[in-house]
PDB file of C-alpha atoms in Angstrom:
ATOM      1  CA  UNK A  99     -32.036  62.232  21.952  1.00  0.00           C
ATOM      2  CA  UNK A 100     -34.938  62.994  19.402  1.00  0.00           C
ATOM      3  CA  UNK A 101     -37.402  59.889  18.632  1.00  0.00           C
ATOM      4  CA  UNK A 102     -38.186  60.515  15.076  1.00  0.00           C
ATOM      5  CA  UNK A 103     -41.167  57.662  14.843  1.00  0.00           C
ATOM      6  CA  UNK A 104     -41.916  54.659  16.924  1.00  0.00           C
ATOM      7  CA  UNK A 105     -39.540  52.353  14.806  1.00  0.00           C
ATOM      8  CA  UNK A 106     -36.221  54.974  14.633  1.00  0.00           C
ATOM      9  CA  UNK A 107     -34.405  56.955  17.456  1.00  0.00           C
ATOM     10  CA  UNK A 108     -32.040  59.366  16.428  1.00  0.00           C
ATOM     11  CA  UNK A 109     -29.402  60.705  19.028  1.00  0.00           C
ATOM     12  CA  UNK A 110     -28.566  64.136  18.228  1.00  0.00           C
ATOM     13  CA  UNK A 111     -26.518  65.476  21.014  1.00  0.00           C
ATOM     14  CA  UNK A 112     -27.759  69.460  21.886  1.00  0.00           C
ATOM     15  CA  UNK A 113     -25.096  71.061  23.922  1.00  0.00           C
ATOM     16  CA  UNK A 114     -23.154  74.179  24.418  1.00  0.00           C
ATOM     17  CA  UNK A 115     -20.326  75.482  22.586  1.00  0.00           C
ATOM     18  CA  UNK A 116     -16.860  73.585  23.173  1.00  0.00           C
ATOM     19  CA  UNK A 117     -18.723  71.072  25.569  1.00  0.00           C
ATOM     20  CA  UNK A 118     -16.420  68.195  25.785  1.00  0.00           C
ATOM     21  CA  UNK A 119     -19.287  65.971  26.577  1.00  0.00           C
ATOM     22  CA  UNK A 120     -20.482  66.222  23.035  1.00  0.00           C
ATOM     23  CA  UNK A 121     -17.476  64.312  22.182  1.00  0.00           C
ATOM     24  CA  UNK A 122     -18.262  61.378  24.591  1.00  0.00           C
ATOM     25  CA  UNK A 123     -22.148  61.578  23.261  1.00  0.00           C
ATOM     26  CA  UNK A 124     -20.584  60.897  19.608  1.00  0.00           C
ATOM     27  CA  UNK A 125     -18.206  58.104  20.937  1.00  0.00           C
ATOM     28  CA  UNK A 126     -21.423  56.616  22.891  1.00  0.00           C
ATOM     29  CA  UNK A 127     -23.378  56.308  19.594  1.00  0.00           C
ATOM     30  CA  UNK A 128     -25.113  59.806  18.999  1.00  0.00           C
ATOM     31  CA  UNK A 129     -25.358  60.857  15.037  1.00  0.00           C
ATOM     32  CA  UNK A 130     -24.697  64.496  15.493  1.00  0.00           C
ATOM     33  CA  UNK A 131     -24.382  66.849  17.630  1.00  0.00           C
ATOM     34  CA  UNK A 132     -25.787  70.577  17.160  1.00  0.00           C
ATOM     35  CA  UNK A 133     -24.603  73.635  19.308  1.00  0.00           C
ATOM     36  CA  UNK A 134     -27.250  75.079  21.421  1.00  0.00           C
ATOM     37  CA  UNK A 135     -27.645  78.491  20.745  1.00  0.00           C
ATOM     38  CA  UNK A 136     -30.216  81.335  19.927  1.00  0.00           C
ATOM     39  CA  UNK A 137     -29.016  82.159  16.448  1.00  0.00           C
ATOM     40  CA  UNK A 138     -31.200  81.692  13.292  1.00  0.00           C
ATOM     41  CA  UNK A 139     -28.678  79.126  12.005  1.00  0.00           C
ATOM     42  CA  UNK A 140     -29.995  76.877  14.836  1.00  0.00           C
ATOM     43  CA  UNK A 141     -33.083  75.233  13.676  1.00  0.00           C
ATOM     44  CA  UNK A 142     -31.465  74.753  10.198  1.00  0.00           C
ATOM     45  CA  UNK A 143     -28.349  73.158  11.518  1.00  0.00           C
ATOM     46  CA  UNK A 144     -30.990  70.500  13.698  1.00  0.00           C
ATOM     47  CA  UNK A 145     -32.992  70.039  10.519  1.00  0.00           C
ATOM     48  CA  UNK A 146     -29.890  69.079   8.681  1.00  0.00           C
ATOM     49  CA  UNK A 147     -28.560  66.888  11.645  1.00  0.00           C
ATOM     50  CA  UNK A 148     -31.819  65.396  11.687  1.00  0.00           C
ATOM     51  CA  UNK A 149     -32.229  64.400   7.903  1.00  0.00           C
ATOM     52  CA  UNK A 150     -28.321  63.329   8.032  1.00  0.00           C
ATOM     53  CA  UNK A 151     -29.001  60.982  10.830  1.00  0.00           C
ATOM     54  CA  UNK A 152     -32.413  59.409   9.058  1.00  0.00           C
ATOM     55  CA  UNK A 153     -30.697  58.752   6.063  1.00  0.00           C
ATOM     56  CA  UNK A 154     -27.587  56.932   7.516  1.00  0.00           C
ATOM     57  CA  UNK A 155     -30.126  55.079   9.680  1.00  0.00           C
ATOM     58  CA  UNK A 156     -32.326  54.335   6.508  1.00  0.00           C
ATOM     59  CA  UNK A 157     -29.023  53.201   4.701  1.00  0.00           C
ATOM     60  CA  UNK A 158     -27.980  50.948   7.326  1.00  0.00           C
ATOM     61  CA  UNK A 159     -31.159  49.177   7.668  1.00  0.00           C
ATOM     62  CA  UNK A 160     -31.477  48.662   3.562  1.00  0.00           C
ATOM     63  CA  UNK A 161     -27.955  47.346   4.062  1.00  0.00           C
ATOM     64  CA  UNK A 162     -29.016  44.773   6.699  1.00  0.00           C
ATOM     65  CA  UNK A 163     -32.067  43.515   4.778  1.00  0.00           C
ATOM     66  CA  UNK A 164     -29.859  42.945   1.798  1.00  0.00           C
ATOM     67  CA  UNK A 165     -27.245  41.291   3.721  1.00  0.00           C
ATOM     68  CA  UNK A 166     -29.734  39.034   5.576  1.00  0.00           C
ATOM     69  CA  UNK A 167     -31.455  38.238   1.698  1.00  0.00           C
ATOM     70  CA  UNK A 168     -27.787  37.306   0.498  1.00  0.00           C
ATOM     71  CA  UNK A 169     -27.589  35.230   3.626  1.00  0.00           C
ATOM     72  CA  UNK A 170     -30.915  33.434   2.854  1.00  0.00           C
ATOM     73  CA  UNK A 171     -29.652  32.898  -0.865  1.00  0.00           C
ATOM     74  CA  UNK A 172     -26.322  31.375  -0.035  1.00  0.00           C
ATOM     75  CA  UNK A 173     -28.219  29.423   2.361  1.00  0.00           C
ATOM     76  CA  UNK A 174     -30.868  28.546  -0.347  1.00  0.00           C
ATOM     77  CA  UNK A 175     -27.933  27.832  -2.338  1.00  0.00           C
ATOM     78  CA  UNK A 176     -25.875  25.372  -0.394  1.00  0.00           C
ATOM     79  CA  UNK A 177     -28.948  23.127   0.547  1.00  0.00           C
ATOM     80  CA  UNK A 178     -29.715  23.111  -3.291  1.00  0.00           C
ATOM     81  CA  UNK A 179     -26.100  21.870  -3.862  1.00  0.00           C
ATOM     82  CA  UNK A 180     -25.999  19.684  -1.005  1.00  0.00           C
ATOM     83  CA  UNK A 181     -29.337  18.156  -2.499  1.00  0.00           C
ATOM     84  CA  UNK A 182     -27.480  17.598  -5.520  1.00  0.00           C
ATOM     85  CA  UNK A 183     -24.001  16.088  -4.511  1.00  0.00           C
ATOM     86  CA  UNK A 184     -26.616  13.851  -2.387  1.00  0.00           C
ATOM     87  CA  UNK A 185     -28.820  12.675  -5.329  1.00  0.00           C
ATOM     88  CA  UNK A 186     -25.662  12.414  -7.579  1.00  0.00           C
ATOM     89  CA  UNK A 187     -23.658  10.105  -4.988  1.00  0.00           C
ATOM     90  CA  UNK A 188     -26.713   8.234  -4.601  1.00  0.00           C
ATOM     91  CA  UNK A 189     -26.864   7.713  -8.176  1.00  0.00           C
ATOM     92  CA  UNK A 190     -23.545   6.565  -9.089  1.00  0.00           C
ATOM     93  CA  UNK A 191     -23.547   4.214  -6.190  1.00  0.00           C
ATOM     94  CA  UNK A 192     -26.751   3.017  -7.322  1.00  0.00           C
ATOM     95  CA  UNK A 193     -24.753   2.256 -11.291  1.00  0.00           C
ATOM     96  CA  UNK A 194     -21.706   0.898  -9.103  1.00  0.00           C
ATOM     97  CA  UNK A 195     -24.083  -1.859  -7.331  1.00  0.00           C
ATOM     98  CA  UNK A 196     -25.807  -2.465 -10.862  1.00  0.00           C
ATOM     99  CA  UNK A 197     -22.365  -3.272 -11.876  1.00  0.00           C
ATOM    100  CA  UNK A 198     -21.652  -5.259  -9.052  1.00  0.00           C
ATOM    101  CA  UNK A 199     -24.972  -7.351  -9.644  1.00  0.00           C
ATOM    102  CA  UNK A 200     -23.807  -7.927 -13.378  1.00  0.00           C
ATOM    103  CA  UNK A 201     -20.392  -9.205 -12.564  1.00  0.00           C
ATOM    104  CA  UNK A 202     -22.037 -12.111 -10.647  1.00  0.00           C
ATOM    105  CA  UNK A 203     -23.857 -13.273 -13.982  1.00  0.00           C
ATOM    106  CA  UNK A 204     -20.726 -13.099 -16.099  1.00  0.00           C
ATOM    107  CA  UNK A 205     -18.539 -16.249 -16.662  1.00  0.00           C
ATOM    108  CA  UNK A 206     -15.839 -14.374 -18.630  1.00  0.00           C
ATOM    109  CA  UNK A 207     -12.998 -13.283 -16.620  1.00  0.00           C
ATOM    110  CA  UNK A 208     -11.821 -10.406 -18.900  1.00  0.00           C
ATOM    111  CA  UNK A 209     -15.379  -8.818 -18.722  1.00  0.00           C
ATOM    112  CA  UNK A 210     -15.578  -8.915 -15.115  1.00  0.00           C
ATOM    113  CA  UNK A 211     -12.134  -7.209 -14.640  1.00  0.00           C
ATOM    114  CA  UNK A 212     -13.357  -4.615 -16.849  1.00  0.00           C
ATOM    115  CA  UNK A 213     -16.235  -4.181 -14.933  1.00  0.00           C
ATOM    116  CA  UNK A 214     -14.496  -3.833 -12.117  1.00  0.00           C
ATOM    117  CA  UNK A 215     -12.288  -1.573 -13.271  1.00  0.00           C
ATOM    118  CA  UNK A 216     -14.991   0.567 -14.218  1.00  0.00           C
ATOM    119  CA  UNK A 217     -16.761   0.742 -10.777  1.00  0.00           C
ATOM    120  CA  UNK A 218     -13.699   1.562  -9.284  1.00  0.00           C
ATOM    121  CA  UNK A 219     -13.609   4.455 -11.788  1.00  0.00           C
ATOM    122  CA  UNK A 220     -17.151   5.241 -10.518  1.00  0.00           C
ATOM    123  CA  UNK A 221     -16.306   5.084  -6.922  1.00  0.00           C
ATOM    124  CA  UNK A 222     -13.155   7.350  -7.050  1.00  0.00           C
ATOM    125  CA  UNK A 223     -16.243  10.026  -8.546  1.00  0.00           C
ATOM    126  CA  UNK A 224     -18.946   9.062  -6.547  1.00  0.00           C
ATOM    127  CA  UNK A 225     -16.988   9.292  -3.309  1.00  0.00           C
ATOM    128  CA  UNK A 226     -16.062  12.897  -3.896  1.00  0.00           C
ATOM    129  CA  UNK A 227     -19.999  13.501  -3.876  1.00  0.00           C
ATOM    130  CA  UNK A 228     -20.684  11.943  -0.802  1.00  0.00           C
ATOM    131  CA  UNK A 229     -17.664  13.650   0.930  1.00  0.00           C
ATOM    132  CA  UNK A 230     -19.286  17.236  -0.251  1.00  0.00           C
ATOM    133  CA  UNK A 231     -22.702  16.365   0.826  1.00  0.00           C
ATOM    134  CA  UNK A 232     -21.784  15.544   4.110  1.00  0.00           C
ATOM    135  CA  UNK A 233     -19.096  18.443   4.615  1.00  0.00           C
ATOM    136  CA  UNK A 234     -19.914  21.971   5.610  1.00  0.00           C
ATOM    137  CA  UNK A 235     -17.636  23.271   2.767  1.00  0.00           C
ATOM    138  CA  UNK A 236     -18.988  21.792  -0.667  1.00  0.00           C
ATOM    139  CA  UNK A 237     -16.192  23.601  -2.727  1.00  0.00           C
ATOM    140  CA  UNK A 238     -13.389  21.674  -1.210  1.00  0.00           C
ATOM    141  CA  UNK A 239     -12.355  18.435  -0.088  1.00  0.00           C
ATOM    142  CA  UNK A 240     -10.011  17.075   2.752  1.00  0.00           C
ATOM    143  CA  UNK A 241      -8.127  14.685   0.791  1.00  0.00           C
ATOM    144  CA  UNK A 242      -6.532  12.778   3.586  1.00  0.00           C
ATOM    145  CA  UNK A 243     -10.393  11.627   4.747  1.00  0.00           C
ATOM    146  CA  UNK A 244     -11.169  11.035   0.896  1.00  0.00           C
ATOM    147  CA  UNK A 245      -8.378   9.153   0.087  1.00  0.00           C
ATOM    148  CA  UNK A 246      -8.847   7.032   3.554  1.00  0.00           C
ATOM    149  CA  UNK A 247     -12.960   6.538   2.375  1.00  0.00           C
ATOM    150  CA  UNK A 248     -11.982   5.351  -1.278  1.00  0.00           C
ATOM    151  CA  UNK A 249      -9.273   2.983  -0.596  1.00  0.00           C
ATOM    152  CA  UNK A 250     -11.454   1.190   2.022  1.00  0.00           C
ATOM    153  CA  UNK A 251     -13.820   1.193  -0.995  1.00  0.00           C
ATOM    154  CA  UNK A 252     -11.518   0.034  -3.479  1.00  0.00           C
ATOM    155  CA  UNK A 253     -10.512  -3.047  -0.776  1.00  0.00           C
ATOM    156  CA  UNK A 254     -13.664  -4.331  -0.653  1.00  0.00           C
ATOM    157  CA  UNK A 255     -13.924  -4.253  -4.643  1.00  0.00           C
ATOM    158  CA  UNK A 256     -10.712  -5.046  -5.713  1.00  0.00           C
ATOM    159  CA  UNK A 257      -8.872  -6.960  -3.357  1.00  0.00           C
ATOM    160  CA  UNK A 258     -11.040  -8.967  -1.037  1.00  0.00           C
ATOM    161  CA  UNK A 259      -9.874 -12.032   0.763  1.00  0.00           C
ATOM    162  CA  UNK A 260      -6.548 -13.313   2.453  1.00  0.00           C
ATOM    163  CA  UNK A 261      -3.594 -12.947   0.698  1.00  0.00           C
ATOM    164  CA  UNK A 262      -4.738  -9.692  -1.461  1.00  0.00           C
ATOM    165  CA  UNK A 263      -2.438  -6.582  -1.411  1.00  0.00           C
ATOM    166  CA  UNK A 264      -2.921  -4.299   1.580  1.00  0.00           C
ATOM    167  CA  UNK A 265      -3.763  -0.454   0.709  1.00  0.00           C
ATOM    168  CA  UNK A 266      -1.393   1.646   3.357  1.00  0.00           C
ATOM    169  CA  UNK A 267      -2.636   5.206   3.060  1.00  0.00           C
ATOM    170  CA  UNK A 268      -0.118   8.007   4.348  1.00  0.00           C
ATOM    171  CA  UNK A 269      -1.922  10.973   3.392  1.00  0.00           C
ATOM    172  CA  UNK A 270      -1.476  14.866   4.994  1.00  0.00           C
ATOM    173  CA  UNK A 271      -4.697  17.166   6.175  1.00  0.00           C
ATOM    174  CA  UNK A 272      -4.658  19.202   2.475  1.00  0.00           C
ATOM    175  CA  UNK A 273      -7.966  20.669   0.970  1.00  0.00           C
ATOM    176  CA  UNK A 274      -8.231  20.768  -2.575  1.00  0.00           C
ATOM    177  CA  UNK A 275     -11.205  21.974  -5.218  1.00  0.00           C
ATOM    178  CA  UNK A 276     -13.849  19.828  -6.359  1.00  0.00           C
ATOM    179  CA  UNK A 277     -12.292  19.166  -9.769  1.00  0.00           C
ATOM    180  CA  UNK A 278      -8.612  18.352  -8.369  1.00  0.00           C
ATOM    181  CA  UNK A 279     -10.374  15.775  -5.758  1.00  0.00           C
ATOM    182  CA  UNK A 280     -12.303  14.046  -9.003  1.00  0.00           C
ATOM    183  CA  UNK A 281      -9.028  13.970 -10.589  1.00  0.00           C
ATOM    184  CA  UNK A 282      -6.568  12.874  -8.256  1.00  0.00           C
ATOM    185  CA  UNK A 283      -9.284   9.880  -6.982  1.00  0.00           C
ATOM    186  CA  UNK A 284      -9.579   8.608 -10.637  1.00  0.00           C
ATOM    187  CA  UNK A 285      -5.465   8.657 -10.933  1.00  0.00           C
ATOM    188  CA  UNK A 286      -5.390   7.076  -7.620  1.00  0.00           C
ATOM    189  CA  UNK A 287      -7.565   4.394  -8.388  1.00  0.00           C
ATOM    190  CA  UNK A 288      -6.674   3.860 -11.867  1.00  0.00           C
ATOM    191  CA  UNK A 289      -2.983   3.235 -10.152  1.00  0.00           C
ATOM    192  CA  UNK A 290      -4.014   1.141  -7.249  1.00  0.00           C
ATOM    193  CA  UNK A 291      -6.169  -1.110  -9.736  1.00  0.00           C
ATOM    194  CA  UNK A 292      -2.800  -1.667 -11.929  1.00  0.00           C
ATOM    195  CA  UNK A 293      -0.945  -2.627  -8.846  1.00  0.00           C
ATOM    196  CA  UNK A 294      -3.625  -4.903  -7.764  1.00  0.00           C
ATOM    197  CA  UNK A 295      -3.279  -6.536 -11.074  1.00  0.00           C
ATOM    198  CA  UNK A 296       0.225  -6.759 -11.765  1.00  0.00           C
ATOM    199  CA  UNK A 297       2.430  -6.281  -8.961  1.00  0.00           C
ATOM    200  CA  UNK A 298       2.010  -9.430  -6.808  1.00  0.00           C
ATOM    201  CA  UNK A 299       1.142 -12.940  -7.815  1.00  0.00           C
ATOM    202  CA  UNK A 300      -2.538 -14.016  -6.261  1.00  0.00           C
ATOM    203  CA  UNK A 301      -2.430 -14.992  -2.585  1.00  0.00           C
ATOM    204  CA  UNK A 302       1.639 -13.442  -2.204  1.00  0.00           C
ATOM    205  CA  UNK A 303      -0.131 -10.272  -0.583  1.00  0.00           C
ATOM    206  CA  UNK A 304       2.391  -7.194  -0.441  1.00  0.00           C
ATOM    207  CA  UNK A 305       1.539  -3.440   0.012  1.00  0.00           C
ATOM    208  CA  UNK A 306       0.503  -0.725  -2.313  1.00  0.00           C
ATOM    209  CA  UNK A 307       1.193   2.409  -0.495  1.00  0.00           C
ATOM    210  CA  UNK A 308      -0.341   5.814  -1.574  1.00  0.00           C
ATOM    211  CA  UNK A 309       0.886   8.931   0.017  1.00  0.00           C
ATOM    212  CA  UNK A 310       0.126  12.657  -0.405  1.00  0.00           C
ATOM    213  CA  UNK A 311       2.290  14.814   1.144  1.00  0.00           C
ATOM    214  CA  UNK A 312       2.936  18.721   0.666  1.00  0.00           C
ATOM    215  CA  UNK A 313       5.902  19.891  -1.890  1.00  0.00           C
ATOM    216  CA  UNK A 314       7.063  22.990  -1.111  1.00  0.00           C
ATOM    217  CA  UNK A 315       4.783  25.962  -1.384  1.00  0.00           C
ATOM    218  CA  UNK A 316       1.259  25.765  -2.506  1.00  0.00           C
ATOM    219  CA  UNK A 317       2.467  22.054  -3.963  1.00  0.00           C
ATOM    220  CA  UNK A 318       1.958  18.547  -3.296  1.00  0.00           C
ATOM    221  CA  UNK A 319       3.069  15.391  -4.431  1.00  0.00           C
ATOM    222  CA  UNK A 320       0.935  12.191  -4.959  1.00  0.00           C
ATOM    223  CA  UNK A 321       2.959   8.833  -4.702  1.00  0.00           C
ATOM    224  CA  UNK A 322       1.517   5.449  -5.561  1.00  0.00           C
ATOM    225  CA  UNK A 323       4.049   2.457  -5.308  1.00  0.00           C
ATOM    226  CA  UNK A 324       4.169  -1.153  -4.957  1.00  0.00           C
ATOM    227  CA  UNK A 325       7.164  -3.796  -4.461  1.00  0.00           C
ATOM    228  CA  UNK A 326       6.325  -5.777  -7.274  1.00  0.00           C
ATOM    229  CA  UNK A 327       8.388  -6.852 -10.169  1.00  0.00           C
ATOM    230  CA  UNK A 328       8.300  -3.273 -12.187  1.00  0.00           C
ATOM    231  CA  UNK A 329       7.137  -1.827 -15.605  1.00  0.00           C
ATOM    232  CA  UNK A 330       9.769  -3.992 -17.254  1.00  0.00           C
ATOM    233  CA  UNK A 331      10.210  -2.215 -20.748  1.00  0.00           C
ATOM    234  CA  UNK A 332       9.217   1.164 -18.492  1.00  0.00           C
ATOM    235  CA  UNK A 333       5.659   1.096 -19.822  1.00  0.00           C
ATOM    236  CA  UNK A 334       2.564   0.144 -17.844  1.00  0.00           C
ATOM    237  CA  UNK A 335       0.854  -2.923 -18.526  1.00  0.00           C
ATOM    238  CA  UNK A 336      -2.558  -3.503 -19.539  1.00  0.00           C
ATOM    239  CA  UNK A 337      -4.763  -2.087 -22.621  1.00  0.00           C
ATOM    240  CA  UNK A 338      -3.676   1.044 -22.591  1.00  0.00           C
ATOM    241  CA  UNK A 339      -7.125   2.565 -21.263  1.00  0.00           C
ATOM    242  CA  UNK A 340      -5.901   2.960 -17.913  1.00  0.00           C
ATOM    243  CA  UNK A 341      -2.871   5.269 -19.102  1.00  0.00           C
ATOM    244  CA  UNK A 342      -5.106   7.439 -21.276  1.00  0.00           C
ATOM    245  CA  UNK A 343      -7.447   7.931 -18.631  1.00  0.00           C
ATOM    246  CA  UNK A 344      -4.685   8.616 -16.247  1.00  0.00           C
ATOM    247  CA  UNK A 345      -2.891  11.070 -18.549  1.00  0.00           C
ATOM    248  CA  UNK A 346      -6.285  12.957 -19.011  1.00  0.00           C
ATOM    249  CA  UNK A 347      -6.896  13.375 -15.419  1.00  0.00           C
ATOM    250  CA  UNK A 348      -3.295  14.615 -14.634  1.00  0.00           C
ATOM    251  CA  UNK A 349      -3.558  17.037 -17.637  1.00  0.00           C
ATOM    252  CA  UNK A 350      -7.053  18.596 -16.153  1.00  0.00           C
ATOM    253  CA  UNK A 351      -4.154  19.486 -12.852  1.00  0.00           C
ATOM    254  CA  UNK A 352      -1.721  20.792 -15.508  1.00  0.00           C
ATOM    255  CA  UNK A 353       0.317  17.988 -14.604  1.00  0.00           C
ATOM    256  CA  UNK A 354       1.834  14.423 -15.397  1.00  0.00           C
ATOM    257  CA  UNK A 355       2.615  10.898 -13.684  1.00  0.00           C
ATOM    258  CA  UNK A 356       6.142  10.325 -13.666  1.00  0.00           C
ATOM    259  CA  UNK A 357       7.441   6.670 -12.893  1.00  0.00           C
ATOM    260  CA  UNK A 358      10.687   6.347 -10.668  1.00  0.00           C
ATOM    261  CA  UNK A 359      12.760   3.990 -12.478  1.00  0.00           C
ATOM    262  CA  UNK A 360      15.404   3.620  -9.629  1.00  0.00           C
ATOM    263  CA  UNK A 361      12.427   2.034  -7.534  1.00  0.00           C
ATOM    264  CA  UNK A 362      12.339  -1.670  -7.162  1.00  0.00           C
ATOM    265  CA  UNK A 363       8.691  -1.983  -8.127  1.00  0.00           C
ATOM    266  CA  UNK A 364       6.380   0.557  -9.535  1.00  0.00           C
ATOM    267  CA  UNK A 365       6.485   4.000  -8.216  1.00  0.00           C
ATOM    268  CA  UNK A 366       4.261   6.567 -10.073  1.00  0.00           C
ATOM    269  CA  UNK A 367       4.454  10.164  -8.886  1.00  0.00           C
ATOM    270  CA  UNK A 368       2.203  13.314  -9.613  1.00  0.00           C
ATOM    271  CA  UNK A 369       2.824  16.596  -8.425  1.00  0.00           C
ATOM    272  CA  UNK A 370       0.066  19.326  -8.517  1.00  0.00           C
ATOM    273  CA  UNK A 371      -0.057  23.141  -7.614  1.00  0.00           C
ATOM    274  CA  UNK A 372      -2.956  23.273  -4.632  1.00  0.00           C
TER     275      UNK A 372
END
C-alpha cells in the first residue's frame, strides 16, 4: 500500500509477473497493480497507476459529498413540507371551529345546514393535511386510515346523538396521491352528507356504508350506499351544489360517479386509477 498523504491511502500492489496474488489483491480492494521489474516502463506505469487511483478516490469523495448534500437538502425539504402541511391543517381546523361557533348563533336551520355541509368539505381537506404531516411519506395517503379518521370527524359534526345513521367503513389499505386523497375525501363527504340528510327519517337510525376496494390491476372502486328510499326520479336531492362539487372532484380523478339503479337505496360508485 502506498500512502499519498495523511488523508488518502492508495492501495497499489507491486508483484512479480503473472502472480495470482495480484488478482487476490484487486479483489481485496487494491486500486491497481504494477508488475515489478527493472525496465524503464516501471516508473511510468507506477506513476500512471497512482494518478488513476488518486482520480478515482477524488471522484468517489466528491460523489459522497454530493450525496450527503442531496440527503440534507431532501431532509430540509421534507421538514418544510411537513411544517406546511401542519400549518395548513391547523388553519383549516381553525376555520372549521369558527364555523361551529357561528352555527351556535344562527337560528335559521337552512343557514345552519349550509354551514354544516361546508364544514364537512373543509374537514375532508384538512384531514388529508393532518395525515401528511404525521406520516413518514408526504407524497401519498393511506386511504383506509384517512377514511376512518374522516368518518370519525363527520360522525361528530353531521350525525351526533342516538338515532343517527351509523357510518360503516370497509376500506382496503390502498395508497393514493395527495390530490387523489383530497378529491376522494370531498366526494365521500358530499355523498355521506347527502345520505345523512335524505336516506333516513330523524331518529330512524340505519347504516351508511363506505367501501374502498381494488378493482383490477391499478384500479380501485369507491362505493357509498344506504338503505333509504332511493333517488326517486334518479337525481340526487338538494340544491345541486353538492352534485357539482362531486362532478368536479371526480373529473379530477378522470372518472365520474355512477348511481346503481338496481340498489334499493342509493349506491354511488366511483372507479379510478391508482
